[in-house]
Coordinates of C-alpha atoms and ligand atoms in Angstrom, one line a residue:
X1 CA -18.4 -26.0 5.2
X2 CA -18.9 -28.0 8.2
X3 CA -20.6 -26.6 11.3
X4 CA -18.2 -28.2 14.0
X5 CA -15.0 -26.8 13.0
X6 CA -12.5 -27.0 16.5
X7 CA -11.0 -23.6 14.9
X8 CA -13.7 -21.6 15.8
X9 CA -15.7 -23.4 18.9
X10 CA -19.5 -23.0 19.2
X11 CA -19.6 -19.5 17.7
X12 CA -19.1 -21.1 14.0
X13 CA -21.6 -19.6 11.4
X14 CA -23.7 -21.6 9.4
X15 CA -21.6 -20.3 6.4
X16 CA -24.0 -22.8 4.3
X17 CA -26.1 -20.2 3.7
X18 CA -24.1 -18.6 0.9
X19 CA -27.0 -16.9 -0.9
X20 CA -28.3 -15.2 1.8
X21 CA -25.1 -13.3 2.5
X22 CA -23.9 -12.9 -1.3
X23 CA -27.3 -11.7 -2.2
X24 CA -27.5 -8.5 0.4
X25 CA -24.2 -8.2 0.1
X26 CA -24.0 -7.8 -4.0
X27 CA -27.1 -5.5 -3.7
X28 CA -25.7 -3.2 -1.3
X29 CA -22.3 -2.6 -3.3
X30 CA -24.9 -2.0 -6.3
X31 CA -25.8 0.7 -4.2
X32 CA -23.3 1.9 -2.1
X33 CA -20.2 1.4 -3.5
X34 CA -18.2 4.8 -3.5
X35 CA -17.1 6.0 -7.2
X36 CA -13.5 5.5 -7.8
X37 CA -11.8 5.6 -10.5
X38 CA -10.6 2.3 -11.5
X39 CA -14.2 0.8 -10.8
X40 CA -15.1 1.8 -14.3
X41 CA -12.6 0.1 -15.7
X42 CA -12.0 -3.6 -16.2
X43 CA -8.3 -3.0 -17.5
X44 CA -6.4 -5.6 -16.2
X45 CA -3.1 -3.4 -16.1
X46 CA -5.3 -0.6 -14.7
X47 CA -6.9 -2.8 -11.7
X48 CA -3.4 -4.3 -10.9
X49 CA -2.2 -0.4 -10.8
X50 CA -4.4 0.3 -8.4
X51 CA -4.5 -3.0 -5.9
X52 CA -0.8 -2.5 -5.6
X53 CA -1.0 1.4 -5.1
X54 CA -3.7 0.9 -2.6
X55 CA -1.6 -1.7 -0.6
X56 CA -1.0 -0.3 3.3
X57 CA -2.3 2.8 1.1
X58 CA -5.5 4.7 1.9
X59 CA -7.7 5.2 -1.1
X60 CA -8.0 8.9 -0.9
X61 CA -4.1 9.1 -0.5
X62 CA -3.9 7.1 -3.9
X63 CA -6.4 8.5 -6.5
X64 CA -4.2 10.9 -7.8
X65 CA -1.5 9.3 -8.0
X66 CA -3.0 6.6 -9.9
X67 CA -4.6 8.8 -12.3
X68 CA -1.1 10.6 -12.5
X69 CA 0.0 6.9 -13.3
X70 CA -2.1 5.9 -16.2
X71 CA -2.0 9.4 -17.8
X72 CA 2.1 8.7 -17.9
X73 CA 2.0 4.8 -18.6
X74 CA -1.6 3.9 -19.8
X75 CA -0.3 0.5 -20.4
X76 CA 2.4 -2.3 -19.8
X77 CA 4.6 -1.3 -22.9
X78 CA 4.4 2.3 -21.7
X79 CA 5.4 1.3 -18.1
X80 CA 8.2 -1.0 -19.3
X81 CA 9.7 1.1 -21.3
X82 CA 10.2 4.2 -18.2
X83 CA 13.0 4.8 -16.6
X84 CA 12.8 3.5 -13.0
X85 CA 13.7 6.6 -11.5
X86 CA 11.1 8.1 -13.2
X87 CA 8.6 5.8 -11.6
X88 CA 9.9 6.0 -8.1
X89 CA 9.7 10.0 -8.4
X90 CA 5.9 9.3 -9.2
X91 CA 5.7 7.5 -6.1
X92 CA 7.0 9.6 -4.1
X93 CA 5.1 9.7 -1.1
X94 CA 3.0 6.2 -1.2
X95 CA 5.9 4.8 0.9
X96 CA 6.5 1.3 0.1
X97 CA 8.6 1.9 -2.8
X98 CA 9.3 -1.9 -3.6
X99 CA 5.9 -2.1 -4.9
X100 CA 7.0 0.2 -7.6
X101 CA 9.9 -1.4 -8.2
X102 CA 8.3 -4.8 -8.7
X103 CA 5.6 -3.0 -11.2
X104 CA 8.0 -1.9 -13.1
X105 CA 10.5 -5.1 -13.4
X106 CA 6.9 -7.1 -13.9
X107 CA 5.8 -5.1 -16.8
X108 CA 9.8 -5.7 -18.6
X109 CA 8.6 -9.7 -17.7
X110 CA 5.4 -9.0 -19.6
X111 CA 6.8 -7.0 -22.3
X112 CA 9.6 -9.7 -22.7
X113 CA 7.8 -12.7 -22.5
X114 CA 3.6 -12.0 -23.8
X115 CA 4.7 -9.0 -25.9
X116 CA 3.1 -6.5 -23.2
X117 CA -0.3 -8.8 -22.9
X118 CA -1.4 -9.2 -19.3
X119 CA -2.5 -12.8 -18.2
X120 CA -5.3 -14.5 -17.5
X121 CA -4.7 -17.0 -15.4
X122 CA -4.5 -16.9 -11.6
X123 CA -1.2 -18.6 -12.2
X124 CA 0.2 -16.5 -14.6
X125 CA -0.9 -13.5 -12.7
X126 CA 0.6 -15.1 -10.0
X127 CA 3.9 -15.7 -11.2
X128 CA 4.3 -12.1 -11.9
X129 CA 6.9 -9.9 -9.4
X130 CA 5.5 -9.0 -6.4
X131 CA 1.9 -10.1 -7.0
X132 CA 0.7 -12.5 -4.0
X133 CA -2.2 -14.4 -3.8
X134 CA -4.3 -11.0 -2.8
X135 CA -3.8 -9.2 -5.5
X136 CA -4.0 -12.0 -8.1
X137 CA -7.2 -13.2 -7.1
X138 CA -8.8 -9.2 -6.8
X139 CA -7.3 -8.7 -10.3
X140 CA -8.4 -12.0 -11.9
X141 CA -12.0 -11.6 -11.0
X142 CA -12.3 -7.9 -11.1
X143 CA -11.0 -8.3 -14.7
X144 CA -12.2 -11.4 -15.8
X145 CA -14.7 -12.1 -13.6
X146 CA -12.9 -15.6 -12.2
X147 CA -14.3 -16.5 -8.5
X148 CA -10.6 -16.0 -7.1
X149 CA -10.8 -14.9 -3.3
X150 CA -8.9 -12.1 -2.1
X151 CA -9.1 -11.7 1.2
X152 CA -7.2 -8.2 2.7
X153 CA -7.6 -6.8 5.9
X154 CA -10.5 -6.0 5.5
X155 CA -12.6 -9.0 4.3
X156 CA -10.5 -10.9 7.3
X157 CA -12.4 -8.3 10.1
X158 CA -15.9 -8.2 7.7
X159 CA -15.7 -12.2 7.9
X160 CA -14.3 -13.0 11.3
X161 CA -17.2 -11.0 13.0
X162 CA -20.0 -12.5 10.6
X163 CA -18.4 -16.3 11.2
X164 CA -17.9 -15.6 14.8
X165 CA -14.4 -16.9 14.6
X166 CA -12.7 -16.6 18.3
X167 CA -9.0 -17.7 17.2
X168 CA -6.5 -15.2 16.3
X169 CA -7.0 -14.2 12.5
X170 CA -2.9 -14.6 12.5
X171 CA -3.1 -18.7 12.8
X172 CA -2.6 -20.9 9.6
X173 CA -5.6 -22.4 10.2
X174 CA -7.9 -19.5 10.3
X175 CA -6.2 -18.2 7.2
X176 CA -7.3 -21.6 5.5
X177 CA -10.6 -21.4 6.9
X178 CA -11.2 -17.4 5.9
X179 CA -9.9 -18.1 2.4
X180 CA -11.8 -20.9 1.8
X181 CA -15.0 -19.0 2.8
X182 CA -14.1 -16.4 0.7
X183 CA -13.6 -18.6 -2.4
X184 CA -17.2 -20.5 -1.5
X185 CA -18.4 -16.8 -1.8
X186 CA -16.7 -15.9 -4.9
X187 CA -17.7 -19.1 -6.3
X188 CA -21.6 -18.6 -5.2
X189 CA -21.6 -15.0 -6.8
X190 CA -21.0 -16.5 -9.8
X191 CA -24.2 -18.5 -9.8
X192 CA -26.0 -15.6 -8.2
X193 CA -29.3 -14.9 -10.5
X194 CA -30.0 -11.0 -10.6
X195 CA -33.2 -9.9 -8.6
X196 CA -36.6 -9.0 -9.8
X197 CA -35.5 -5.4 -8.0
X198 CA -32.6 -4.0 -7.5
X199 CA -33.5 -1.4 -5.0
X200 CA -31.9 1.7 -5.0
X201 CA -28.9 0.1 -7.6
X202 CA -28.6 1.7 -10.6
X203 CA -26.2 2.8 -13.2
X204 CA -22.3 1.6 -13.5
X205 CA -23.0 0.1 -10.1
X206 CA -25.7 -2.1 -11.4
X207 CA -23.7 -3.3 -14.4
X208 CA -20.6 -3.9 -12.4
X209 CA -22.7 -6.5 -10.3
X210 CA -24.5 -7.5 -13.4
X211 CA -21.2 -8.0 -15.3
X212 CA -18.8 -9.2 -12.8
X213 CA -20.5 -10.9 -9.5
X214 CA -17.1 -12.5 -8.7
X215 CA -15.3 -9.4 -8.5
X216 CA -18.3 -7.2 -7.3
X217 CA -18.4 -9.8 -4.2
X218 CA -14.7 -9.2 -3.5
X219 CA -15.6 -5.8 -4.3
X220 CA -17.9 -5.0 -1.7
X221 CA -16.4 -7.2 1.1
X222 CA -13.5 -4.8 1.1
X223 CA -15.7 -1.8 0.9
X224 CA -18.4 -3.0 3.5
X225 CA -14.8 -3.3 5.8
X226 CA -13.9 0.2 4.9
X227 CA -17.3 1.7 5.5
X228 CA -19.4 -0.2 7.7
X229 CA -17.9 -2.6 9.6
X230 CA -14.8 -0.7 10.5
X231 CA -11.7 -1.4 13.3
X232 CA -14.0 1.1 15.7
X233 CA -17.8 1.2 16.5
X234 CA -18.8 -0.9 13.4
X235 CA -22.0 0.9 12.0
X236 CA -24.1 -2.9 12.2
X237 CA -27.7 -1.1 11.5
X238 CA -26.3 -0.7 8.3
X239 CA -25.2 -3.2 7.2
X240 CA -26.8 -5.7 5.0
X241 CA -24.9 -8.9 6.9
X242 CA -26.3 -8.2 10.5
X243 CA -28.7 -11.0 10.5
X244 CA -26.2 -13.6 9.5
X245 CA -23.5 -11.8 11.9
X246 CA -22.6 -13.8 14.7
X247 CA -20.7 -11.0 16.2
X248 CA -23.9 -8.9 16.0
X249 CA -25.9 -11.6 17.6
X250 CA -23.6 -12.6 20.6
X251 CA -22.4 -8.6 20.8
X252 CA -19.1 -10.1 20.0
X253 CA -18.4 -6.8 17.4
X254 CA -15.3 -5.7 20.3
X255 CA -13.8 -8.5 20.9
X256 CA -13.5 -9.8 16.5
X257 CA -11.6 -10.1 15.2
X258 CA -9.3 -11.8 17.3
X259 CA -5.4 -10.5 16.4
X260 CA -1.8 -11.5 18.3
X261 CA 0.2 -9.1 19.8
X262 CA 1.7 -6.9 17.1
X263 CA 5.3 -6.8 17.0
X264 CA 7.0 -3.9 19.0
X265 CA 8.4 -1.3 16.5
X266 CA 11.8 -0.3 17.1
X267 CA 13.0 3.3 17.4
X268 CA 16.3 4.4 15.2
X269 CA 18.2 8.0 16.1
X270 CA 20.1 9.4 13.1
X271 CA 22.7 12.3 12.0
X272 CA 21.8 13.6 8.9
X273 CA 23.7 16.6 7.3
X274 CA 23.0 19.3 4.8
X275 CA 26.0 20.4 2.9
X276 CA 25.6 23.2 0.7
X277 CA 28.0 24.5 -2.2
X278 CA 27.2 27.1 -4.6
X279 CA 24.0 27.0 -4.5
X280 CA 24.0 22.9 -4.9
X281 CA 23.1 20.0 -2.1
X282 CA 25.3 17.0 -1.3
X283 CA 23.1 14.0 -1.6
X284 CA 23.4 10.1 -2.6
X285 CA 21.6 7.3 -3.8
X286 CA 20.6 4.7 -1.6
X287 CA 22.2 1.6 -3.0
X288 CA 20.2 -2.0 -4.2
X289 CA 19.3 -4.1 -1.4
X290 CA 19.0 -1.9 1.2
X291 CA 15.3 0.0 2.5
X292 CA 14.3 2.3 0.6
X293 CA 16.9 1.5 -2.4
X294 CA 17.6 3.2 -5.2
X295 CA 16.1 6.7 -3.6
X296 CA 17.8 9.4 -2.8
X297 CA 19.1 10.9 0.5
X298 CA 20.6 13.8 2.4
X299 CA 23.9 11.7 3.6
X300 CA 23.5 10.5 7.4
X301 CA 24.6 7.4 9.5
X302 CA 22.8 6.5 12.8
X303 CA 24.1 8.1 15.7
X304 CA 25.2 5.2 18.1
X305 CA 29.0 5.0 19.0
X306 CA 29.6 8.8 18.2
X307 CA 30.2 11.3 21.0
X308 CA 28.5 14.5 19.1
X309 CA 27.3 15.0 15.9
X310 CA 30.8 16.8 14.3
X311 CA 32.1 13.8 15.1
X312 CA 30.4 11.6 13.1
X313 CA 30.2 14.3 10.3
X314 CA 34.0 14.1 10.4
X315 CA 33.8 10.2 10.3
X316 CA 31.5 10.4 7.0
X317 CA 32.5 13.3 5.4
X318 CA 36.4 13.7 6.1
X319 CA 38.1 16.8 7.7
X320 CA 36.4 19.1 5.4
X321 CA 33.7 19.5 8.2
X322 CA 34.3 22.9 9.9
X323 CA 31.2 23.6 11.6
X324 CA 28.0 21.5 12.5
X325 CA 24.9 23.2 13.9
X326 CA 21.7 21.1 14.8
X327 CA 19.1 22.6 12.4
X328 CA 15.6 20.1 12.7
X329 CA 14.4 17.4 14.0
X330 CA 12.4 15.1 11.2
X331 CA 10.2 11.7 12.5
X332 CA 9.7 8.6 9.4
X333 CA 8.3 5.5 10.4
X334 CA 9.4 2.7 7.9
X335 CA 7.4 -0.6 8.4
X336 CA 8.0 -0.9 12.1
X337 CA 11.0 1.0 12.5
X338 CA 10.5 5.1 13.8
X339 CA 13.4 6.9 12.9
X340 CA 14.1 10.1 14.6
X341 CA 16.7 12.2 11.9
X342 CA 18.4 15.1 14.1
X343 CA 19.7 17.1 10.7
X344 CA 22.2 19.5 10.8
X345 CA 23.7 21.5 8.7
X346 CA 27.3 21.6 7.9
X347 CA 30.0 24.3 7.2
X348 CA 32.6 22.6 5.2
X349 CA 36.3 24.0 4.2
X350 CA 37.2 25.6 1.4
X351 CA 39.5 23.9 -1.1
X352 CA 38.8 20.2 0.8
X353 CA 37.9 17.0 -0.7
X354 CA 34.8 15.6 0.7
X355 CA 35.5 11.8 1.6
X356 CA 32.0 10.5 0.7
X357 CA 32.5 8.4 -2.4
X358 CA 29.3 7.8 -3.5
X359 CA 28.2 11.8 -2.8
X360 CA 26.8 13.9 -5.4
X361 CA 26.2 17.9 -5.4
X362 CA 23.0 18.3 -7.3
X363 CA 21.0 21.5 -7.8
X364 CA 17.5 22.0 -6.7
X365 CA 16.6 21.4 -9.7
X366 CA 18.1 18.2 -10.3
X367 CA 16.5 17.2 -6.7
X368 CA 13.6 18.2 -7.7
X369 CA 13.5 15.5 -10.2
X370 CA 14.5 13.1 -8.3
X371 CA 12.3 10.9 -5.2
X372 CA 13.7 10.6 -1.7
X373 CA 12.1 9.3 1.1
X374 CA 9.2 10.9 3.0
X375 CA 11.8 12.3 5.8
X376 CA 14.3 13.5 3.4
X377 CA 11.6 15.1 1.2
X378 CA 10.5 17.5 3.9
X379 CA 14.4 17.9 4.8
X380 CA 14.4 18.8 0.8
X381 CA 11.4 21.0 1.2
X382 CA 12.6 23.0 3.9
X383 CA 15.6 23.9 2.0
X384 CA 13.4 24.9 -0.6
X385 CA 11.1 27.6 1.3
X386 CA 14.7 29.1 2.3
X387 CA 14.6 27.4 6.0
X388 CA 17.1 29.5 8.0
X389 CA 20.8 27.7 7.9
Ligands
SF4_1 S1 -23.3 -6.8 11.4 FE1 -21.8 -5.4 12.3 S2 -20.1 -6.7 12.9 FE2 -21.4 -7.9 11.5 S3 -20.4 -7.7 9.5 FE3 -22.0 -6.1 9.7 S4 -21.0 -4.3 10.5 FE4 -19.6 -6.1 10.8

């Protein structure tokens, strides 16, 4: 790696000195490293479980639902062979549910085509629904100890700061260049000769490093992101990079990593109505192709064009609507998009055909059993603690 790269100006670290950052860096994991529960494991399935789960997912948020997840499916067979609305139920609540989705459609690929044997190589893991370069290279050398890079958004902020890089971490070309630092890493790990001392390492830590540098090194470039050098007021006394930290040096920690201007999110106001009927809820499925398909919903349409909310109950549920009283307001955010859901709930006539095709009247039960989206959930919860109608 060349010193005079025009992507990063005069700031560029001498990266060069591999050891001297993989070496602090793969004895600090061995003792630092929080204990979670798929670092005991080198279960390909398992690790895959848990990069995907932990996508735009925080890590306490998704222990027990990955725990719940291998005590159900503790392997690909298992998980190709359950029904998909089971597994979206057992998501319910990671958001995100197209990473379910493509878990489940990737363990009928593997199932189908390796009789229910994961890969083992990059390209094959690859190839697999919904698995991106990321995840591939974490899995393949957190399994298998191959020096695959995987660089999240966390090992971009960890490595922008200690390479100094000044351009937005967004550009092609500082992609290229953080990747290729990363794999230089991942490749030098593998050389990496344990220490005469290892400090305060000890126990499944130490054999993790021992076992598995490459992964370890991936390893605790996402963890030193999530602990020390954070977004905010990163902890630098701690950290075992600071002397080869340019952002440290120049005081630079503020300003890195460099990022464009996020895209605005966009706001969304929606009717959504409660029907009840002996004792059962009116509710649909969200069709294929659409966000958030396949889960299930209180029945709503977005409120533009309509002068009150009976009117646009009347215009998706026919002239059964009698009565429509505003009953709480609910706030989802969906990638970028806010949604604001006024719900109401509605007093339909007797005797009268509802006009919502694809409408189903399901107990509580039978909700209960099945997932809807975060919003609709509480909607589904308030009903449940007997919210006044
Ligand atoms: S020295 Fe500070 S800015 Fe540099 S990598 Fe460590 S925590 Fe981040």
């Amino acid at each position: 790696m060349g010193f005079a790269d025009p992507v990063d100006g005069p700031y560029a670290a001498p990266v060069s000195r591999h050891g001297f950052i993989v070496g602090p860096l793969l004895l600090w994991f061995a003792a630092q490293a929080r204990d979670l529960p798929w670092r005991r494991t080198r279960d390909p399935y398992a690790l895959w479980v848990s990069e995907v789960m932990l996508q735009q997912t925080q890590v306490t948020t998704v222990i027990p639902y990955w725990k719940r997840w291998m005590r159900e499916w503790p392997d690909v067979p298992a998980l190709a062979g359950a029904p998909l609305e089971r597994v979206l139920k057992l998501w319910e609540g990671l958001g995100y549910y197209r990473r379910a989705r493509n878990l489940h459609r990737a363990a009928g690929v593997l199932v189908a085509e390796r009789e229910g044997r994961f890969p083992r190589s990059f390209e094959d893991v690859l190839a697999l629904p919904g698995v991106g370069r990321y995840t591939a290279g974490a899995i393949c050398s957190l399994a298998y100890n191959q020096p695959t890079p995987a660089v999240d958004g966390n090992v971009t902020r960890v490595l922008a700061r200690v390479l100094g890089l000044r351009q937005s971490v967004q550009r092609p070309a500082t992609q290229r260049r953080l990747w290729s630092v990363a794999a230089e890493l991942a490749e030098a790990a593998r050389g990496w000769r344990s220490p005469g001392s290892w400090g305060a390492a000890r126990g499944w830590r130490k054999r993790r490093v021992k076992e598995r540098p490459c992964g370890a090194l991936n390893e605790a470039l996402m963890e030193l992101g999530a602990l020390v050098c954070v977004p905010q007021h990163p902890r630098c006394e701690l950290c075992p990079l600071r002397k080869a930290c340019v952002a440290h040096r120049l005081g630079l920690t503020r300003q890195l990593p460099v990022k464009d201007r996020s895209e605005r999110t966009s706001e969304r106001r929606e009717y959504v109505f409660v029907c009840e009927r002996r004792g059962h809820w009116l509710v649909r499925q969200r069709p294929a192709g659409v966000v958030n398909e396949h889960l299930w919903e209180f029945p709503g349409l977005e409120q533009d064009g309509y002068a009150s909310a009976l009117a646009a109950a009347r215009a998706l549920l026919g002239p059964a609507v009698r009565e429509v009283r505003p009953w709480m307001t609910v706030r989802q955010s969906i990638t970028r998009h806010r949604y604001i859901l006024a719900v109401c709930r509605v007093q339909l006539g007797r005797g009268e055909r509802m006009v919502l095709s694809e409408g189903r009247w399901l107990s509580r039960a039978a909700c209960e059993e099945r997932a809807f989206s975060a919003g609709h959930r509480k909607i589904l919860q308030r009903l449940n603690e007997g919210g006044a109608g």
